[in-house]
Short mmCIF file of C-alpha atoms and ligand atoms in Angstrom, two decimals:
data_model
loop_
_atom_site.label_atom_id
_atom_site.label_comp_id
_atom_site.label_asym_id
_atom_site.label_seq_id
_atom_site.Cartn_x
_atom_site.Cartn_y
_atom_site.Cartn_z
CA UNK A 1 116.34 134.82 109.50
CA UNK A 2 118.39 133.60 112.49
CA UNK A 3 121.75 135.16 113.09
CA UNK A 4 124.75 133.12 114.12
CA UNK A 5 126.56 134.03 117.32
CA UNK A 6 129.86 134.20 115.40
CA UNK A 7 128.50 136.87 113.07
CA UNK A 8 127.06 138.77 116.03
CA UNK A 9 130.35 138.60 117.90
CA UNK A 10 132.17 140.12 114.92
CA UNK A 11 130.50 143.47 115.75
CA UNK A 12 131.21 145.88 118.60
CA UNK A 13 130.13 145.89 121.39
CA UNK A 14 128.82 142.31 121.06
CA UNK A 15 132.40 141.05 120.92
CA UNK A 16 132.65 141.99 124.62
CA UNK A 17 129.57 140.03 125.71
CA UNK A 18 129.70 136.57 127.16
CA UNK A 19 127.87 133.68 125.53
CA UNK A 20 124.75 134.10 127.63
CA UNK A 21 124.20 137.72 126.65
CA UNK A 22 125.01 136.98 123.02
CA UNK A 23 122.11 134.53 123.01
CA UNK A 24 119.86 137.24 124.42
CA UNK A 25 120.92 139.68 121.71
CA UNK A 26 120.62 137.07 118.95
CA UNK A 27 116.99 136.48 119.95
CA UNK A 28 116.23 140.17 119.53
CA UNK A 29 118.44 141.07 116.57
CA UNK A 30 117.00 141.09 113.05
CA UNK A 31 118.73 140.46 109.75
CA UNK A 32 117.27 142.70 107.07
CA UNK A 33 117.78 142.53 103.30
CA UNK A 34 117.70 145.96 101.71
CA UNK A 35 117.70 146.54 97.91
CA UNK A 36 120.26 148.76 96.17
CA UNK A 37 119.37 152.47 96.29
CA UNK A 38 117.43 152.36 99.62
CA UNK A 39 117.98 155.20 102.10
CA UNK A 40 118.64 153.23 105.28
CA UNK A 41 118.48 156.24 107.60
CA UNK A 42 118.67 160.01 107.21
CA UNK A 43 121.15 162.37 108.84
CA UNK A 44 119.83 164.24 111.90
CA UNK A 45 116.81 161.99 112.39
CA UNK A 46 116.43 159.81 115.51
CA UNK A 47 116.59 156.11 114.66
CA UNK A 48 115.39 153.49 117.16
CA UNK A 49 117.85 150.76 116.16
CA UNK A 50 121.59 150.29 115.89
CA UNK A 51 122.33 149.07 112.35
CA UNK A 52 125.39 147.05 111.27
CA UNK A 53 126.53 146.04 107.78
CA UNK A 54 126.65 142.26 107.27
CA UNK A 55 127.07 142.15 103.47
CA UNK A 56 127.01 144.55 100.52
CA UNK A 57 128.17 148.16 100.32
CA UNK A 58 126.74 151.26 101.99
CA UNK A 59 127.58 154.94 101.45
CA UNK A 60 127.61 157.14 104.54
CA UNK A 61 127.10 160.76 103.49
CA UNK A 62 127.84 163.64 105.89
CA UNK A 63 126.60 167.24 105.94
CA UNK A 64 129.41 168.34 103.54
CA UNK A 65 128.37 165.54 101.12
CA UNK A 66 131.61 163.68 101.85
CA UNK A 67 131.04 160.00 101.15
CA UNK A 68 132.51 157.20 103.24
CA UNK A 69 131.95 153.84 101.56
CA UNK A 70 131.64 150.87 103.91
CA UNK A 71 131.92 147.24 102.79
CA UNK A 72 132.53 144.00 104.71
CA UNK A 73 136.31 144.51 104.37
CA UNK A 74 136.21 147.94 106.07
CA UNK A 75 137.48 147.97 109.63
CA UNK A 76 134.78 150.50 110.59
CA UNK A 77 131.96 148.12 109.67
CA UNK A 78 132.44 146.54 113.12
CA UNK A 79 130.73 149.61 114.60
CA UNK A 80 127.10 150.54 113.96
CA UNK A 81 126.55 152.60 110.81
CA UNK A 82 124.65 155.03 113.05
CA UNK A 83 127.07 155.46 115.93
CA UNK A 84 125.63 158.71 117.24
CA UNK A 85 122.01 159.49 118.10
CA UNK A 86 120.72 161.34 116.10
CA UNK A 87 123.11 160.29 113.38
CA UNK A 88 125.61 162.66 111.71
CA UNK A 89 125.37 160.86 108.35
CA UNK A 90 122.78 159.49 105.96
CA UNK A 91 123.18 155.86 104.86
CA UNK A 92 122.34 154.69 101.33
CA UNK A 93 122.59 151.09 100.08
CA UNK A 94 125.05 151.15 97.16
CA UNK A 95 124.33 147.50 96.38
CA UNK A 96 121.82 144.99 97.72
CA UNK A 97 122.81 144.75 101.39
CA UNK A 98 122.09 142.70 104.48
CA UNK A 99 121.89 144.62 107.71
CA UNK A 100 121.84 143.55 111.32
CA UNK A 101 119.47 145.70 113.39
CA UNK A 102 119.19 145.74 117.19
CA UNK A 103 116.78 147.89 119.17
CA UNK A 104 118.91 150.61 120.82
CA UNK A 105 117.09 150.53 124.17
CA UNK A 106 117.41 146.77 124.38
CA UNK A 107 121.09 147.00 123.58
CA UNK A 108 121.54 149.54 126.38
CA UNK A 109 119.77 147.23 128.79
CA UNK A 110 121.87 144.21 127.90
CA UNK A 111 125.09 146.21 128.11
CA UNK A 112 124.14 147.69 131.46
CA UNK A 113 123.17 144.24 132.66
CA UNK A 114 126.41 142.72 131.53
CA UNK A 115 128.46 145.56 133.03
CA UNK A 116 126.67 145.53 136.34
CA UNK A 117 127.20 141.77 136.59
CA UNK A 118 130.92 142.41 136.86
CA UNK A 119 130.28 144.38 140.00
CA UNK A 120 127.59 143.08 142.21
CA UNK A 121 124.72 141.35 140.41
CA UNK A 122 125.02 137.61 140.13
CA UNK A 123 123.39 136.65 136.84
CA UNK A 124 124.86 133.17 136.61
CA UNK A 125 122.31 130.70 135.42
CA UNK A 126 119.93 133.28 133.97
CA UNK A 127 119.03 132.58 130.39
CA UNK A 128 116.19 132.90 127.99
CA UNK A 129 115.45 129.25 128.27
CA UNK A 130 115.66 128.86 132.00
CA UNK A 131 113.19 126.08 132.67
CA UNK A 132 114.06 125.83 136.35
CA UNK A 133 111.28 124.50 138.42
CA UNK A 134 110.13 127.85 139.79
CA UNK A 135 108.08 126.22 142.50
CA UNK A 136 110.91 124.23 144.01
CA UNK A 137 113.29 127.19 144.00
CA UNK A 138 110.58 129.28 145.63
CA UNK A 139 110.00 126.70 148.34
CA UNK A 140 113.72 126.43 149.02
CA UNK A 141 114.05 130.18 149.63
CA UNK A 142 114.55 131.08 153.32
CA UNK A 143 111.26 132.97 153.46
CA UNK A 144 109.07 130.18 152.13
CA UNK A 145 110.88 127.38 153.89
CA UNK A 146 109.72 128.92 157.18
CA UNK A 147 106.04 128.97 156.34
CA UNK A 148 103.62 126.47 157.83
CA UNK A 149 102.53 123.90 155.18
CA UNK A 150 98.92 125.05 155.44
CA UNK A 151 99.95 128.56 154.38
CA UNK A 152 101.90 127.21 151.45
CA UNK A 153 98.88 125.25 150.24
CA UNK A 154 96.73 128.36 150.52
CA UNK A 155 99.33 130.41 148.70
CA UNK A 156 99.28 128.19 145.66
CA UNK A 157 95.49 128.25 145.63
CA UNK A 158 95.38 132.05 145.78
CA UNK A 159 98.16 132.84 143.31
CA UNK A 160 96.87 133.94 139.91
CA UNK A 161 98.99 133.60 136.78
CA UNK A 162 99.60 136.34 134.25
CA UNK A 163 101.51 136.18 130.96
CA UNK A 164 103.99 139.00 130.42
CA UNK A 165 105.76 140.27 127.32
CA UNK A 166 109.44 141.05 126.84
CA UNK A 167 110.10 144.63 128.01
CA UNK A 168 106.84 144.75 129.96
CA UNK A 169 107.05 146.75 133.17
CA UNK A 170 105.51 144.58 135.88
CA UNK A 171 106.20 147.03 138.71
CA UNK A 172 106.77 150.74 138.23
CA UNK A 173 108.88 152.64 140.74
CA UNK A 174 106.85 155.25 142.64
CA UNK A 175 103.46 153.54 142.21
CA UNK A 176 101.44 152.13 145.07
CA UNK A 177 101.78 148.39 145.53
CA UNK A 178 98.80 146.06 145.22
CA UNK A 179 100.42 142.73 144.46
CA UNK A 180 103.29 140.49 145.43
CA UNK A 181 104.87 138.57 142.51
CA UNK A 182 106.79 135.40 141.83
CA UNK A 183 108.49 134.91 138.48
CA UNK A 184 107.30 131.61 137.06
CA UNK A 185 109.15 131.75 133.75
CA UNK A 186 111.35 134.15 131.83
CA UNK A 187 113.85 136.62 133.21
CA UNK A 188 113.48 140.15 134.52
CA UNK A 189 115.59 142.96 135.93
CA UNK A 190 115.15 145.23 138.94
CA UNK A 191 116.07 148.79 137.96
CA UNK A 192 116.57 151.74 140.33
CA UNK A 193 115.28 155.27 139.58
CA UNK A 194 118.64 156.22 138.02
CA UNK A 195 118.36 153.31 135.57
CA UNK A 196 120.98 151.16 137.31
CA UNK A 197 120.27 147.43 137.28
CA UNK A 198 120.06 146.22 140.86
CA UNK A 199 119.28 142.57 140.32
CA UNK A 200 118.49 139.92 137.74
CA UNK A 201 115.46 137.76 138.48
CA UNK A 202 115.01 134.18 137.40
CA UNK A 203 112.14 131.68 137.81
CA UNK A 204 111.29 131.17 141.49
CA UNK A 205 112.46 134.67 142.51
CA UNK A 206 109.86 136.91 144.10
CA UNK A 207 109.51 140.68 144.17
CA UNK A 208 107.16 143.49 145.13
CA UNK A 209 107.04 142.66 148.83
CA UNK A 210 108.61 145.86 150.15
CA UNK A 211 105.84 148.30 149.24
CA UNK A 212 103.28 145.88 150.71
CA UNK A 213 105.10 145.33 153.98
CA UNK A 214 106.02 149.00 154.40
CA UNK A 215 102.74 150.32 152.97
CA UNK A 216 104.79 152.62 150.76
CA UNK A 217 105.36 153.08 147.05
CA UNK A 218 107.46 150.76 144.88
CA UNK A 219 111.17 151.44 145.43
CA UNK A 220 112.32 150.11 142.03
CA UNK A 221 111.01 149.14 138.60
CA UNK A 222 110.80 145.50 137.60
CA UNK A 223 110.92 144.95 133.85
CA UNK A 224 110.76 141.73 131.89
CA UNK A 225 113.78 140.99 129.76
CA UNK A 226 112.08 138.10 127.96
CA UNK A 227 108.48 136.93 127.63
CA UNK A 228 107.37 134.91 130.62
CA UNK A 229 104.77 134.40 133.28
CA UNK A 230 104.32 135.85 136.77
CA UNK A 231 102.22 134.52 139.61
CA UNK A 232 100.70 137.23 141.76
CA UNK A 233 99.06 137.47 145.13
CA UNK A 234 96.92 140.39 146.25
CA UNK A 235 97.89 142.59 149.18
CA UNK A 236 95.43 141.08 151.67
CA UNK A 237 96.44 137.49 150.90
CA UNK A 238 100.10 138.47 151.05
CA UNK A 239 99.60 140.00 154.47
CA UNK A 240 97.71 137.02 155.84
CA UNK A 241 99.86 134.24 154.40
CA UNK A 242 103.33 135.68 153.97
CA UNK A 243 103.77 138.71 156.17
CA UNK A 244 102.11 138.00 159.52
CA UNK A 245 103.59 134.50 159.90
CA UNK A 246 107.10 135.81 159.22
CA UNK A 247 107.14 138.74 161.65
CA UNK A 248 108.11 137.69 165.17
CA UNK A 249 108.24 139.94 168.21
CA UNK A 250 110.23 140.18 171.45
CA UNK A 251 109.87 142.46 174.46
CA UNK A 252 112.78 143.97 176.38
CA UNK A 253 111.95 141.64 179.23
CA UNK A 254 112.13 138.56 177.01
CA UNK A 255 115.45 139.80 175.72
CA UNK A 256 116.80 140.27 179.26
CA UNK A 257 115.64 136.80 180.28
CA UNK A 258 117.14 134.91 177.37
CA UNK A 259 118.95 131.78 178.56
CA UNK A 260 122.69 132.16 178.95
CA UNK A 261 123.36 129.55 176.25
CA UNK A 262 121.09 131.23 173.66
CA UNK A 263 122.88 132.54 170.53
CA UNK A 264 124.15 136.13 170.73
CA UNK A 265 121.86 138.88 169.55
CA UNK A 266 122.39 142.25 167.94
CA UNK A 267 119.90 145.08 168.18
CA UNK A 268 119.48 146.86 164.85
CA UNK A 269 118.08 150.36 164.34
CA UNK A 270 117.05 151.01 160.72
CA UNK A 271 116.32 154.72 161.15
CA UNK A 272 118.48 157.41 159.57
CA UNK A 273 121.48 158.59 161.64
CA UNK A 274 119.72 161.95 162.05
CA UNK A 275 116.73 160.29 163.73
CA UNK A 276 118.97 158.41 166.13
CA UNK A 277 120.91 161.44 167.20
CA UNK A 278 118.69 162.28 170.12
CA UNK A 279 117.63 158.87 171.29
CA UNK A 280 118.41 155.27 170.46
CA UNK A 281 118.54 151.91 172.19
CA UNK A 282 122.04 151.65 173.72
CA UNK A 283 124.27 149.19 171.87
CA UNK A 284 122.06 149.16 168.78
CA UNK A 285 123.73 148.98 165.40
CA UNK A 286 122.55 151.53 162.87
CA UNK A 287 121.82 150.17 159.40
CA UNK A 288 119.42 152.57 157.66
CA UNK A 289 116.77 150.60 155.81
CA UNK A 290 117.93 151.74 152.38
CA UNK A 291 121.35 150.24 153.09
CA UNK A 292 120.15 146.96 154.55
CA UNK A 293 120.05 144.93 151.32
CA UNK A 294 123.65 145.87 150.57
CA UNK A 295 124.72 145.08 154.11
CA UNK A 296 123.23 141.63 154.60
CA UNK A 297 126.41 140.04 153.28
CA UNK A 298 128.27 141.51 156.28
CA UNK A 299 125.87 140.05 158.85
CA UNK A 300 126.45 136.87 160.81
CA UNK A 301 124.12 133.86 160.51
CA UNK A 302 124.93 132.83 164.11
CA UNK A 303 123.60 136.10 165.48
CA UNK A 304 119.94 136.82 166.17
CA UNK A 305 118.95 140.24 164.82
CA UNK A 306 116.43 142.27 166.79
CA UNK A 307 115.10 145.30 164.94
CA UNK A 308 113.79 148.18 167.07
CA UNK A 309 110.18 149.16 166.41
CA UNK A 310 110.81 152.93 166.69
CA UNK A 311 111.11 153.25 162.90
CA UNK A 312 107.42 152.60 162.18
CA UNK A 313 106.75 150.31 159.20
CA UNK A 314 110.44 150.31 158.29
CA UNK A 315 111.11 147.75 161.01
CA UNK A 316 108.58 145.39 159.37
CA UNK A 317 110.32 145.79 156.00
CA UNK A 318 113.74 145.26 157.61
CA UNK A 319 112.61 142.12 159.41
CA UNK A 320 111.07 140.82 156.22
CA UNK A 321 114.28 141.47 154.28
CA UNK A 322 116.36 139.77 156.97
CA UNK A 323 114.03 136.76 157.01
CA UNK A 324 114.23 136.50 153.23
CA UNK A 325 118.00 136.47 153.49
CA UNK A 326 117.76 133.57 155.97
CA UNK A 327 118.52 135.38 159.25
CA UNK A 328 116.90 134.65 162.58
CA UNK A 329 115.24 137.96 163.40
CA UNK A 330 112.65 139.65 165.61
CA UNK A 331 111.06 143.03 166.16
CA UNK A 332 111.76 144.65 169.54
CA UNK A 333 108.42 145.93 170.86
CA UNK A 334 108.20 149.31 172.55
CA UNK A 335 111.83 150.18 171.81
CA UNK A 336 111.26 153.75 172.99
CA UNK A 337 110.96 152.50 176.55
CA UNK A 338 114.48 151.02 176.20
CA UNK A 339 116.34 154.25 175.43
CA UNK A 340 117.73 154.27 178.97
CA UNK A 341 118.95 150.68 178.52
CA UNK A 342 117.52 147.17 178.14
N1 LIG B 401 118.51 145.72 145.41
C1 LIG B 401 117.47 144.93 145.10
N2 LIG B 401 117.66 143.63 144.80
C2 LIG B 401 116.61 142.81 144.49
N3 LIG B 401 115.34 143.22 144.47
C3 LIG B 401 115.08 144.50 144.77
C4 LIG B 401 116.11 145.42 145.10
N4 LIG B 401 115.54 146.61 145.36
C5 LIG B 401 114.21 146.44 145.18
N5 LIG B 401 113.93 145.18 144.83
C6 LIG B 401 112.61 144.59 144.54
O1 LIG B 401 111.95 145.49 143.64
C7 LIG B 401 110.65 145.71 144.16
C8 LIG B 401 110.00 147.00 143.75
O2 LIG B 401 108.72 147.03 144.40
P1 LIG B 401 108.68 146.93 145.99
O3 LIG B 401 109.29 148.16 146.58
O4 LIG B 401 107.31 146.56 146.42
O5 LIG B 401 109.65 145.68 146.32
C9 LIG B 401 110.89 145.71 145.68
C10 LIG B 401 111.77 144.50 145.81
O6 LIG B 401 110.99 143.32 145.73
#
C-alpha cells in the first residue's frame, strides 16, 4: 500500500524533511495492517524498524505494567512507538491497527543525508527518479572534457555495466581498489569511516579513482541509496585511458622559462606539515592531500597549480583531483633538486 506524503509528514522526524527526502522515505516505508491482540514488539528486544501508529489503538506496556494507550488523537503518536533501541515498552494492538514501519538504518541514513546537506553537501537535483543523461553529464565534467576523443570511444567500449541494489556497498573503505566507477542510474552516498556523509552521487558522477591513482586502499565507502546501475572500468584500462592522459609534467627549467605573459602559477606541496619541516620547495603552498578536496573552493581558476613530486603517489592523486575540479595543473618533476630554489 502506498503512503501519502501528507501522512508521512505528520510524523516526527519526517515533518522536518524536505519534499525530496520525503519521497525517498515514502518509497521505503511500509504500511502494515495488524489484527487486534497482536504483540507488535516486545520490551527489551532489538527491533529493526521504527514503527508509527496510523490508525487504531495500541497499548504500550512498561516494566511496571503501566499502560499508556495511544490512538490517532494522542499527541505522542507523532513519535515512533519504539523511540528507544532496545525499546522500554511492549506494544500490543488493542484494536485492528495500521502501522507505518521504516527501516531504522535507512532512516538514519536519510536524516544524516538531509542534515549534512545543510552544511556542505549539495544534493540539489538528486532524486529517486533522476533520469539525467549520465553520459552527457560525464562528458561535460572537467576530467572527461579534456580527454582525446579516441580515449573516450575506447572508454565506452571497455566499460562494463553492473546492476546494483538499494543499500548495496559498491566500494568499501579500507579495501584495495580494482575498479573505477561511473553511476549510470540511481543515487549513492560517499561515507567516511566515522559514518559522515561526504557527498551525494547522481547519474554521471564517477568515483573510486583515488585508490587507483594513489595505489592505496579506498578512502571512503560508497553505498547505493536506491537501486541503480554502475559502469565500471578495470584498473589497467583506467590507467591507460584516464590517468596517464590527465597527468602532465613540468621541470624546474620549464617553469623558469615560462613566457612573461603566461598565467601565474602556484607550487603546491601535498605532504604533511611534519614532512615539510626539514625541506620544501621555497614558496610552495602546503595543502596536505587529505585537505585538498575541501580546499579546492579556495583555489583560483586563473592560476596554474604545480604539485611537487616529493610526496610519491600523493602528487598523482592531487593532480587528478585538481584536474577533476577543472584546474590547470602539472606535476613538478624532481622537486627535491629545487629545495634551494627554482
Ligand atoms: N569528499 C569526497 N567527496 C566526493 N567523493 C569522495 C570524497 N572522498 C572520497 N570520495 C570518493 O570515494 C571513493 C572511495 O574510493 P577511492 O578512495 O578509490 O576514491 C574515492 C573517491 O572517488
